[in-house]
GROMACS .gro file of C-alpha atoms in nm:
model
  124
    1MET     CA    1   1.327  -1.055  -3.533
    2THR     CA    2   1.423  -0.919  -3.209
    3LYS     CA    3   1.699  -0.657  -3.204
    4ILE     CA    4   2.000  -0.711  -3.001
    5ILE     CA    5   2.041  -0.443  -2.734
    6PRO     CA    6   2.406  -0.373  -2.634
    7ASN     CA    7   2.493  -0.393  -2.267
    8LEU     CA    8   2.149  -0.524  -2.171
    9GLY     CA    9   2.271  -0.668  -1.851
   10LYS     CA   10   2.402  -0.338  -1.723
   11LYS     CA   11   2.085  -0.161  -1.832
   12LEU     CA   12   1.872  -0.422  -1.642
   13ARG     CA   13   2.088  -0.380  -1.331
   14ILE     CA   14   2.051   0.005  -1.341
   15GLY     CA   15   1.679  -0.019  -1.417
   16ARG     CA   16   1.627  -0.265  -1.122
   17GLN     CA   17   1.814  -0.040  -0.882
   18LEU     CA   18   1.634   0.274  -0.999
   19THR     CA   19   1.297   0.116  -0.985
   20TRP     CA   20   1.345  -0.043  -0.629
   21GLY     CA   21   1.527   0.265  -0.508
   22SER     CA   22   1.246   0.500  -0.615
   23PHE     CA   23   0.981   0.262  -0.514
   24ILE     CA   24   1.111   0.230  -0.153
   25LEU     CA   25   1.177   0.604  -0.124
   26LEU     CA   26   0.821   0.673  -0.245
   27LEU     CA   27   0.681   0.446   0.017
   28ILE     CA   28   0.893   0.631   0.282
   29VAL     CA   29   0.775   0.968   0.152
   30LEU     CA   30   0.420   0.857   0.143
   31LEU     CA   31   0.443   0.745   0.507
   32LEU     CA   32   0.612   1.063   0.618
   33ASN     CA   33   0.351   1.277   0.436
   34GLY     CA   34   0.080   1.083   0.596
   35LEU     CA   35   0.226   1.133   0.940
   36ALA     CA   36   0.297   1.513   0.867
   37THR     CA   37  -0.075   1.565   0.771
   38GLN     CA   38  -0.211   1.338   1.039
   39MET     CA   39  -0.386   1.119   0.788
   40PRO     CA   40  -0.617   0.858   0.944
   41LEU     CA   41  -0.488   0.503   0.949
   42SER     CA   42  -0.766   0.374   0.721
   43LEU     CA   43  -0.676   0.628   0.451
   44MET     CA   44  -0.307   0.545   0.494
   45ILE     CA   45  -0.378   0.181   0.427
   46PHE     CA   46  -0.578   0.276   0.129
   47THR     CA   47  -0.286   0.487   0.006
   48PHE     CA   48  -0.023   0.204   0.034
   49LEU     CA   49  -0.239  -0.091  -0.075
   50PRO     CA   50  -0.220  -0.045  -0.463
   51LEU     CA   51   0.162  -0.028  -0.433
   52LEU     CA   52   0.205  -0.312  -0.193
   53ILE     CA   53   0.002  -0.544  -0.408
   54LEU     CA   54   0.265  -0.524  -0.669
   55VAL     CA   55   0.564  -0.606  -0.443
   56PRO     CA   56   0.554  -0.990  -0.514
   57GLY     CA   57   0.558  -0.938  -0.894
   58LEU     CA   58   0.834  -0.674  -0.868
   59TYR     CA   59   1.039  -0.904  -0.661
   60ALA     CA   60   0.992  -1.179  -0.916
   61GLU     CA   61   1.064  -0.927  -1.184
   62ARG     CA   62   0.769  -1.004  -1.396
   63TYR     CA   63   0.763  -0.743  -1.677
   64LYS     CA   64   0.378  -0.730  -1.671
   65THR     CA   65   0.383  -0.631  -1.302
   66ILE     CA   66   0.646  -0.370  -1.368
   67SER     CA   67   0.443  -0.238  -1.654
   68MET     CA   68   0.130  -0.231  -1.415
   69LEU     CA   69   0.339  -0.038  -1.184
   70CYS     CA   70   0.369   0.232  -1.445
   71PHE     CA   71  -0.011   0.260  -1.470
   72VAL     CA   72  -0.047   0.274  -1.095
   73THR     CA   73   0.218   0.543  -1.070
   74LEU     CA   74   0.024   0.762  -1.312
   75LEU     CA   75  -0.269   0.747  -1.068
   76TYR     CA   76  -0.046   0.854  -0.783
   77PHE     CA   77   0.097   1.129  -1.007
   78VAL     CA   78  -0.254   1.274  -1.077
   79VAL     CA   79  -0.340   1.290  -0.713
   80THR     CA   80  -0.006   1.430  -0.610
   81VAL     CA   81  -0.018   1.709  -0.874
   82SER     CA   82  -0.356   1.811  -0.763
   83ASN     CA   83  -0.239   1.823  -0.401
   84LEU     CA   84   0.046   2.053  -0.497
   85PHE     CA   85  -0.213   2.308  -0.599
   86GLU     CA   86  -0.376   2.311  -0.267
   87ALA     CA   87  -0.300   2.581   0.000
   88ASP     CA   88  -0.155   2.329   0.244
   89ALA     CA   89   0.097   2.163   0.002
   90ASN     CA   90   0.417   2.071   0.165
   91ILE     CA   91   0.770   1.953   0.070
   92PHE     CA   92   0.664   1.592   0.071
   93ASP     CA   93   0.426   1.659  -0.207
   94VAL     CA   94   0.707   1.786  -0.419
   95ALA     CA   95   0.920   1.486  -0.318
   96GLU     CA   96   0.635   1.255  -0.433
   97VAL     CA   97   0.622   1.415  -0.772
   98VAL     CA   98   0.990   1.385  -0.831
   99LEU     CA   99   0.991   1.021  -0.713
  100LEU     CA  100   0.684   0.934  -0.912
  101VAL     CA  101   0.853   1.070  -1.234
  102VAL     CA  102   1.169   0.879  -1.159
  103LEU     CA  103   0.971   0.558  -1.073
  104PHE     CA  104   0.755   0.578  -1.384
  105ASN     CA  105   1.053   0.620  -1.621
  106ALA     CA  106   1.276   0.375  -1.442
  107ALA     CA  107   0.991   0.106  -1.434
  108MET     CA  108   0.893   0.163  -1.798
  109MET     CA  109   1.257   0.104  -1.926
  110PHE     CA  110   1.312  -0.175  -1.675
  111SER     CA  111   0.994  -0.347  -1.806
  112ARG     CA  112   1.100  -0.303  -2.161
  113TRP     CA  113   1.460  -0.426  -2.112
  114LYS     CA  114   1.340  -0.727  -1.911
  115GLN     CA  115   1.113  -0.819  -2.215
  116TYR     CA  116   1.409  -0.788  -2.448
  117SER     CA  117   1.620  -1.007  -2.215
  118LEU     CA  118   1.351  -1.277  -2.211
  119TYR     CA  119   1.319  -1.261  -2.595
  120GLN     CA  120   1.693  -1.287  -2.628
  121ASP     CA  121   1.703  -1.580  -2.396
  122ASP     CA  122   1.440  -1.766  -2.605
  123MET     CA  123   1.651  -1.703  -2.922
  124THR     CA  124   1.959  -1.863  -2.777
   0.00000   0.00000   0.00000
């Protein structure tokens, strides 16, 4: 039996907005960090590719893709935290960590709430 979650529509809307907002801000910060550190274009493409692959599934709001975003976010988190301990760390690295934490939590909850909404739709 699936439990009924109160205000699920509102939670979905907030989760969607937080996920997309932090996702887009993360892409912007990654771009600015790459430009500030004069990262080669090939490495910049390699940096963006794992996130951009997930965009169609995020747009379609597939909960499995949103869950996969959480795993990808963890990989970015590990790299960014290790960058913070280097001598040439900058403010963009701090912004990346903050956005990654927000994105991970927002995507995790959005994925869960999306699953609940699909189960509740099947029950009715």
